[in-house]
GROMACS .gro file of C-alpha atoms in nm:
model
  163
    1MET     CA    1  -9.878 -10.281   6.115
    2VAL     CA    2  -9.958 -10.269   6.486
    3LYS     CA    3  -9.776 -10.528   6.692
    4ARG     CA    4 -10.019 -10.733   6.900
    5THR     CA    5  -9.944 -10.775   7.269
    6SER     CA    6 -10.112 -10.978   7.537
    7ALA     CA    7 -10.211 -10.656   7.718
    8PRO     CA    8 -10.534 -10.485   7.606
    9TYR     CA    9 -10.332 -10.171   7.527
   10PRO     CA   10  -9.962 -10.074   7.531
   11ALA     CA   11  -9.802  -9.945   7.849
   12ALA     CA   12  -9.816  -9.570   7.899
   13PRO     CA   13  -9.493  -9.372   7.870
   14ALA     CA   14  -9.294  -9.309   8.186
   15PRO     CA   15  -9.447  -9.028   8.393
   16GLY     CA   16  -9.263  -8.701   8.438
   17ARG     CA   17  -9.072  -8.700   8.109
   18MET     CA   18  -9.077  -8.336   7.998
   19VAL     CA   19  -8.794  -8.308   7.745
   20ALA     CA   20  -8.733  -8.528   7.444
   21ARG     CA   21  -8.424  -8.744   7.419
   22ASP     CA   22  -8.232  -8.484   7.215
   23GLY     CA   23  -8.337  -8.191   7.434
   24GLU     CA   24  -8.623  -8.082   7.211
   25ALA     CA   25  -8.980  -8.061   7.337
   26ARG     CA   26  -9.260  -8.231   7.143
   27LEU     CA   27  -9.594  -8.082   7.248
   28MET     CA   28  -9.946  -8.192   7.166
   29PHE     CA   29 -10.239  -7.954   7.201
   30ASP     CA   30 -10.598  -8.065   7.225
   31ALA     CA   31 -10.865  -7.851   7.059
   32SER     CA   32 -10.964  -7.671   7.381
   33ALA     CA   33 -10.610  -7.538   7.425
   34LEU     CA   34 -10.533  -7.489   7.057
   35THR     CA   35 -10.843  -7.274   7.004
   36LYS     CA   36 -10.700  -7.026   7.254
   37ARG     CA   37 -10.425  -6.950   7.002
   38TYR     CA   38 -10.681  -6.812   6.757
   39ALA     CA   39 -10.947  -6.654   6.980
   40SER     CA   40 -10.877  -6.401   7.254
   41GLU     CA   41 -10.966  -6.573   7.580
   42ALA     CA   42 -10.813  -6.661   7.914
   43GLY     CA   43 -10.502  -6.876   7.877
   44ARG     CA   44 -10.407  -6.744   7.534
   45GLU     CA   45 -10.073  -6.599   7.647
   46ARG     CA   46  -9.965  -6.932   7.798
   47VAL     CA   47 -10.059  -7.118   7.479
   48LEU     CA   48  -9.859  -6.870   7.271
   49ALA     CA   49  -9.559  -6.913   7.502
   50LEU     CA   50  -9.579  -7.293   7.480
   51PHE     CA   51  -9.587  -7.272   7.100
   52GLU     CA   52  -9.254  -7.089   7.114
   53THR     CA   53  -9.088  -7.359   7.327
   54ALA     CA   54  -9.190  -7.654   7.109
   55SER     CA   55  -8.953  -7.818   6.865
   56GLU     CA   56  -9.246  -8.015   6.722
   57LEU     CA   57  -9.619  -7.953   6.752
   58LEU     CA   58  -9.854  -8.247   6.722
   59VAL     CA   59 -10.232  -8.272   6.696
   60ALA     CA   60 -10.477  -8.558   6.684
   61ALA     CA   61 -10.631  -8.638   6.346
   62HIS     CA   62 -10.964  -8.477   6.441
   63CYS     CA   63 -10.824  -8.165   6.610
   64LYS     CA   64 -10.857  -7.929   6.313
   65THR     CA   65 -11.227  -8.019   6.284
   66GLU     CA   66 -11.282  -7.948   6.653
   67VAL     CA   67 -11.103  -7.613   6.627
   68ALA     CA   68 -11.320  -7.524   6.327
   69SER     CA   69 -11.630  -7.617   6.527
   70ALA     CA   70 -11.525  -7.396   6.820
   71LEU     CA   71 -11.447  -7.098   6.597
   72LEU     CA   72 -11.769  -7.137   6.398
   73ARG     CA   73 -11.970  -7.158   6.721
   74ARG     CA   74 -11.814  -6.828   6.832
   75ARG     CA   75 -11.891  -6.671   6.495
   76ARG     CA   76 -12.255  -6.783   6.516
   77ASP     CA   77 -12.305  -6.654   6.869
   78GLY     CA   78 -12.148  -6.319   6.779
   79SER     CA   79 -11.845  -6.341   7.008
   80LEU     CA   80 -11.612  -6.371   6.706
   81PRO     CA   81 -11.700  -6.121   6.432
   82ALA     CA   82 -11.679  -6.251   6.073
   83PRO     CA   83 -11.353  -6.068   5.987
   84GLU     CA   84 -11.189  -6.204   6.304
   85PHE     CA   85 -11.321  -6.552   6.225
   86ASP     CA   86 -11.166  -6.532   5.878
   87ARG     CA   87 -10.830  -6.428   6.028
   88ALA     CA   88 -10.844  -6.696   6.298
   89TRP     CA   89 -10.944  -6.975   6.061
   90ALA     CA   90 -10.672  -6.880   5.810
   91ALA     CA   91 -10.414  -6.886   6.092
   92ALA     CA   92 -10.542  -7.222   6.218
   93GLN     CA   93 -10.518  -7.376   5.870
   94SER     CA   94 -10.168  -7.236   5.820
   95ASP     CA   95 -10.054  -7.372   6.157
   96ALA     CA   96 -10.212  -7.711   6.088
   97ALA     CA   97 -10.003  -7.743   5.773
   98ASP     CA   98  -9.689  -7.717   5.990
   99MET     CA   99  -9.804  -7.954   6.265
  100THR     CA  100  -9.758  -8.327   6.279
  101GLN     CA  101 -10.101  -8.485   6.251
  102VAL     CA  102 -10.131  -8.812   6.441
  103PRO     CA  103 -10.337  -9.056   6.236
  104LEU     CA  104 -10.620  -9.244   6.398
  105ASP     CA  105 -10.503  -9.604   6.413
  106ALA     CA  106 -10.553  -9.910   6.631
  107ARG     CA  107 -10.287  -9.803   6.881
  108VAL     CA  108 -10.446  -9.459   6.931
  109GLU     CA  109 -10.783  -9.627   6.975
  110ARG     CA  110 -10.644  -9.867   7.240
  111TYR     CA  111 -10.501  -9.576   7.437
  112ALA     CA  112 -10.826  -9.382   7.393
  113PHE     CA  113 -11.023  -9.677   7.528
  114ALA     CA  114 -10.783  -9.708   7.821
  115SER     CA  115 -10.825  -9.339   7.899
  116MET     CA  116 -11.205  -9.376   7.899
  117GLU     CA  117 -11.162  -9.662   8.146
  118GLN     CA  118 -10.946  -9.432   8.360
  119GLY     CA  119 -11.214  -9.162   8.380
  120PRO     CA  120 -11.533  -9.026   8.224
  121LEU     CA  121 -11.414  -8.882   7.893
  122ARG     CA  122 -11.609  -8.823   7.575
  123GLY     CA  123 -11.481  -9.009   7.272
  124MET     CA  124 -11.320  -8.707   7.103
  125ASP     CA  125 -11.140  -8.610   7.425
  126ALA     CA  126 -11.017  -8.967   7.468
  127LEU     CA  127 -10.879  -8.962   7.113
  128HIS     CA  128 -10.665  -8.658   7.202
  129VAL     CA  129 -10.526  -8.842   7.505
  130GLY     CA  130 -10.481  -9.161   7.302
  131SER     CA  131 -10.292  -8.973   7.032
  132ALA     CA  132 -10.064  -8.810   7.288
  133LEU     CA  133  -9.989  -9.143   7.455
  134ALA     CA  134  -9.930  -9.323   7.126
  135THR     CA  135  -9.676  -9.064   7.013
  136ARG     CA  136  -9.514  -9.028   7.355
  137VAL     CA  137  -9.520  -8.650   7.350
  138ASP     CA  138  -9.319  -8.460   7.609
  139LEU     CA  139  -9.617  -8.248   7.711
  140PHE     CA  140  -9.990  -8.270   7.648
  141VAL     CA  141 -10.167  -7.933   7.670
  142THR     CA  142 -10.539  -7.901   7.737
  143ALA     CA  143 -10.789  -7.654   7.882
  144ASP     CA  144 -11.021  -7.937   7.988
  145ARG     CA  145 -10.984  -8.019   8.359
  146ARG     CA  146 -11.134  -8.370   8.334
  147GLN     CA  147 -10.917  -8.456   8.035
  148ALA     CA  148 -10.606  -8.329   8.218
  149GLN     CA  149 -10.688  -8.542   8.521
  150VAL     CA  150 -10.730  -8.856   8.312
  151ALA     CA  151 -10.416  -8.785   8.106
  152ARG     CA  152 -10.210  -8.744   8.424
  153GLY     CA  153 -10.360  -9.065   8.559
  154MET     CA  154 -10.236  -9.239   8.247
  155GLY     CA  155  -9.882  -9.114   8.315
  156LEU     CA  156  -9.890  -8.841   8.050
  157PRO     CA  157  -9.706  -8.517   8.137
  158THR     CA  158  -9.989  -8.266   8.111
  159GLU     CA  159 -10.039  -7.892   8.146
  160LEU     CA  160 -10.387  -7.762   8.218
  161ILE     CA  161 -10.444  -7.415   8.076
  162GLU     CA  162 -10.662  -7.249   8.338
  163ALA     CA  163 -10.944  -7.026   8.222
   0.00000   0.00000   0.00000
Protein backbone atom coordinates (compact mmCIF):
# COMPACT_ATOMS: atom_id res chain seq x y z
CA MET A 1 0.00 0.00 0.00
CA VAL A 2 1.33 3.43 -0.95
CA LYS A 3 1.27 5.95 1.86
CA ARG A 4 -0.55 9.12 0.82
CA THR A 5 1.16 12.43 1.46
CA SER A 6 0.02 15.98 1.00
CA ALA A 7 2.69 16.49 -1.69
CA PRO A 8 1.80 15.45 -5.25
CA TYR A 9 4.80 13.07 -5.22
CA PRO A 10 7.40 11.98 -2.65
CA ALA A 11 10.59 13.98 -2.20
CA ALA A 12 13.50 12.95 -4.38
CA PRO A 13 16.47 11.25 -2.74
CA ALA A 14 19.36 13.41 -1.60
CA PRO A 15 21.57 14.44 -4.53
CA GLY A 16 25.12 13.16 -4.79
CA ARG A 17 24.63 9.84 -3.01
CA MET A 18 26.79 7.39 -4.96
CA VAL A 19 27.31 4.45 -2.59
CA ALA A 20 24.66 2.52 -0.72
CA ARG A 21 24.53 2.55 3.06
CA ASP A 22 26.51 -0.70 3.37
CA GLY A 23 29.11 0.28 0.77
CA GLU A 24 27.46 -1.58 -2.09
CA ALA A 25 26.36 0.18 -5.26
CA ARG A 26 22.82 -0.31 -6.57
CA LEU A 27 22.68 0.69 -10.24
CA MET A 28 19.71 1.11 -12.54
CA PHE A 29 20.14 1.04 -16.30
CA ASP A 30 17.60 2.42 -18.72
CA ALA A 31 17.08 0.61 -22.03
CA SER A 32 19.33 2.96 -24.02
CA ALA A 33 22.31 2.12 -21.80
CA LEU A 34 21.42 -1.52 -21.22
CA THR A 35 21.19 -2.25 -24.95
CA LYS A 36 24.86 -1.30 -25.24
CA ARG A 37 25.69 -4.40 -23.20
CA TYR A 38 24.31 -6.63 -25.95
CA ALA A 39 25.12 -4.75 -29.17
CA SER A 40 28.55 -3.46 -30.12
CA GLU A 41 28.29 0.32 -30.12
CA ALA A 42 29.91 3.36 -28.56
CA GLY A 43 29.75 3.27 -24.76
CA ARG A 44 29.67 -0.52 -24.48
CA GLU A 45 32.95 -0.76 -22.54
CA ARG A 46 31.72 1.71 -19.92
CA VAL A 47 28.44 -0.20 -19.51
CA LEU A 48 30.37 -3.45 -19.06
CA ALA A 49 32.60 -1.81 -16.44
CA LEU A 50 29.61 -0.45 -14.53
CA PHE A 51 28.03 -3.91 -14.50
CA GLU A 52 31.13 -5.18 -12.71
CA THR A 53 30.93 -2.53 -9.98
CA ALA A 54 27.27 -3.08 -9.10
CA SER A 55 26.19 -5.07 -6.08
CA GLU A 56 22.60 -4.97 -7.39
CA LEU A 57 21.29 -4.20 -10.86
CA LEU A 58 17.79 -2.82 -11.21
CA VAL A 59 15.58 -2.19 -14.23
CA ALA A 60 12.17 -0.67 -14.71
CA ALA A 61 9.29 -3.05 -15.38
CA HIS A 62 9.20 -2.18 -19.09
CA CYS A 63 12.97 -2.21 -19.72
CA LYS A 64 13.21 -5.75 -21.11
CA THR A 65 10.54 -4.91 -23.69
CA GLU A 66 12.43 -1.79 -24.75
CA VAL A 67 15.69 -3.73 -25.06
CA ALA A 68 13.90 -6.34 -27.19
CA SER A 69 12.53 -3.56 -29.39
CA ALA A 70 16.00 -2.03 -29.89
CA LEU A 71 17.60 -5.38 -30.73
CA LEU A 72 14.78 -6.36 -33.09
CA ARG A 73 15.05 -2.99 -34.85
CA ARG A 74 18.77 -3.64 -35.40
CA ARG A 75 18.02 -7.13 -36.70
CA ARG A 76 15.44 -5.76 -39.15
CA ASP A 77 17.71 -3.03 -40.47
CA GLY A 78 20.57 -5.50 -40.94
CA SER A 79 22.97 -3.96 -38.41
CA LEU A 80 22.59 -7.00 -36.12
CA PRO A 81 22.77 -10.29 -38.06
CA ALA A 82 20.31 -13.01 -36.97
CA PRO A 83 22.95 -15.17 -35.18
CA GLU A 84 24.18 -12.12 -33.26
CA PHE A 85 20.59 -11.16 -32.42
CA ASP A 86 19.99 -14.65 -31.03
CA ARG A 87 23.13 -14.39 -28.87
CA ALA A 88 22.29 -10.88 -27.69
CA TRP A 89 18.67 -11.67 -26.87
CA ALA A 90 19.64 -14.84 -24.96
CA ALA A 91 22.16 -12.81 -22.94
CA ALA A 92 19.59 -10.08 -22.25
CA GLN A 93 17.04 -12.61 -21.01
CA SER A 94 19.63 -14.32 -18.82
CA ASP A 95 20.71 -11.00 -17.32
CA ALA A 96 17.10 -9.93 -16.76
CA ALA A 97 16.52 -13.03 -14.64
CA ASP A 98 19.28 -11.83 -12.28
CA MET A 99 18.18 -8.18 -12.12
CA THR A 100 15.72 -6.65 -9.71
CA GLN A 101 12.70 -5.58 -11.71
CA VAL A 102 10.98 -2.50 -10.30
CA PRO A 103 7.22 -2.94 -10.57
CA LEU A 104 5.11 -0.17 -12.01
CA ASP A 105 3.13 1.19 -9.09
CA ALA A 106 1.59 4.47 -7.97
CA ARG A 107 4.85 5.73 -6.47
CA VAL A 108 6.80 5.11 -9.70
CA GLU A 109 4.04 6.85 -11.64
CA ARG A 110 4.16 9.91 -9.32
CA TYR A 111 7.91 10.21 -9.82
CA ALA A 112 7.49 9.69 -13.57
CA PHE A 113 4.91 12.47 -13.69
CA ALA A 114 7.21 14.74 -11.69
CA SER A 115 10.07 14.03 -14.09
CA MET A 116 7.86 14.94 -17.07
CA GLU A 117 7.07 18.21 -15.29
CA GLN A 118 10.82 18.77 -14.87
CA GLY A 119 11.53 18.40 -18.59
CA PRO A 120 10.21 17.09 -21.91
CA LEU A 121 10.41 13.31 -21.50
CA ARG A 122 8.43 10.62 -23.27
CA GLY A 123 6.36 8.41 -21.01
CA MET A 124 8.65 5.36 -21.21
CA ASP A 125 11.72 7.49 -20.42
CA ALA A 126 9.91 9.07 -17.47
CA LEU A 127 9.06 5.59 -16.13
CA HIS A 128 12.79 4.74 -16.05
CA VAL A 129 13.49 7.91 -14.06
CA GLY A 130 10.47 7.30 -11.83
CA SER A 131 11.60 3.74 -11.11
CA ALA A 132 15.11 4.92 -10.23
CA LEU A 133 13.79 7.61 -7.89
CA ALA A 134 11.29 5.28 -6.23
CA THR A 135 13.99 2.71 -5.45
CA ARG A 136 16.60 5.30 -4.49
CA VAL A 137 19.34 3.75 -6.59
CA ASP A 138 22.91 4.89 -6.09
CA LEU A 139 23.41 5.55 -9.79
CA PHE A 140 21.06 5.81 -12.76
CA VAL A 141 22.75 5.01 -16.09
CA THR A 142 21.39 6.22 -19.42
CA ALA A 143 22.58 7.02 -22.93
CA ASP A 144 19.79 9.57 -23.40
CA ARG A 145 21.02 13.14 -22.86
CA ARG A 146 17.57 14.63 -22.19
CA GLN A 147 16.71 11.87 -19.73
CA ALA A 148 20.04 12.37 -17.93
CA GLN A 149 19.41 16.10 -17.64
CA VAL A 150 15.95 15.58 -16.16
CA ALA A 151 17.15 12.83 -13.80
CA ARG A 152 19.92 15.09 -12.48
CA GLY A 153 17.40 17.90 -12.07
CA MET A 154 15.35 15.55 -9.90
CA GLY A 155 18.38 14.96 -7.65
CA LEU A 156 19.16 11.51 -9.05
CA PRO A 157 22.88 10.61 -9.32
CA THR A 158 23.17 9.93 -13.05
CA GLU A 159 25.82 8.84 -15.52
CA LEU A 160 25.33 9.65 -19.18
CA ILE A 161 26.96 7.10 -21.46
CA GLU A 162 28.24 9.21 -24.34
CA ALA A 163 27.93 7.84 -27.85
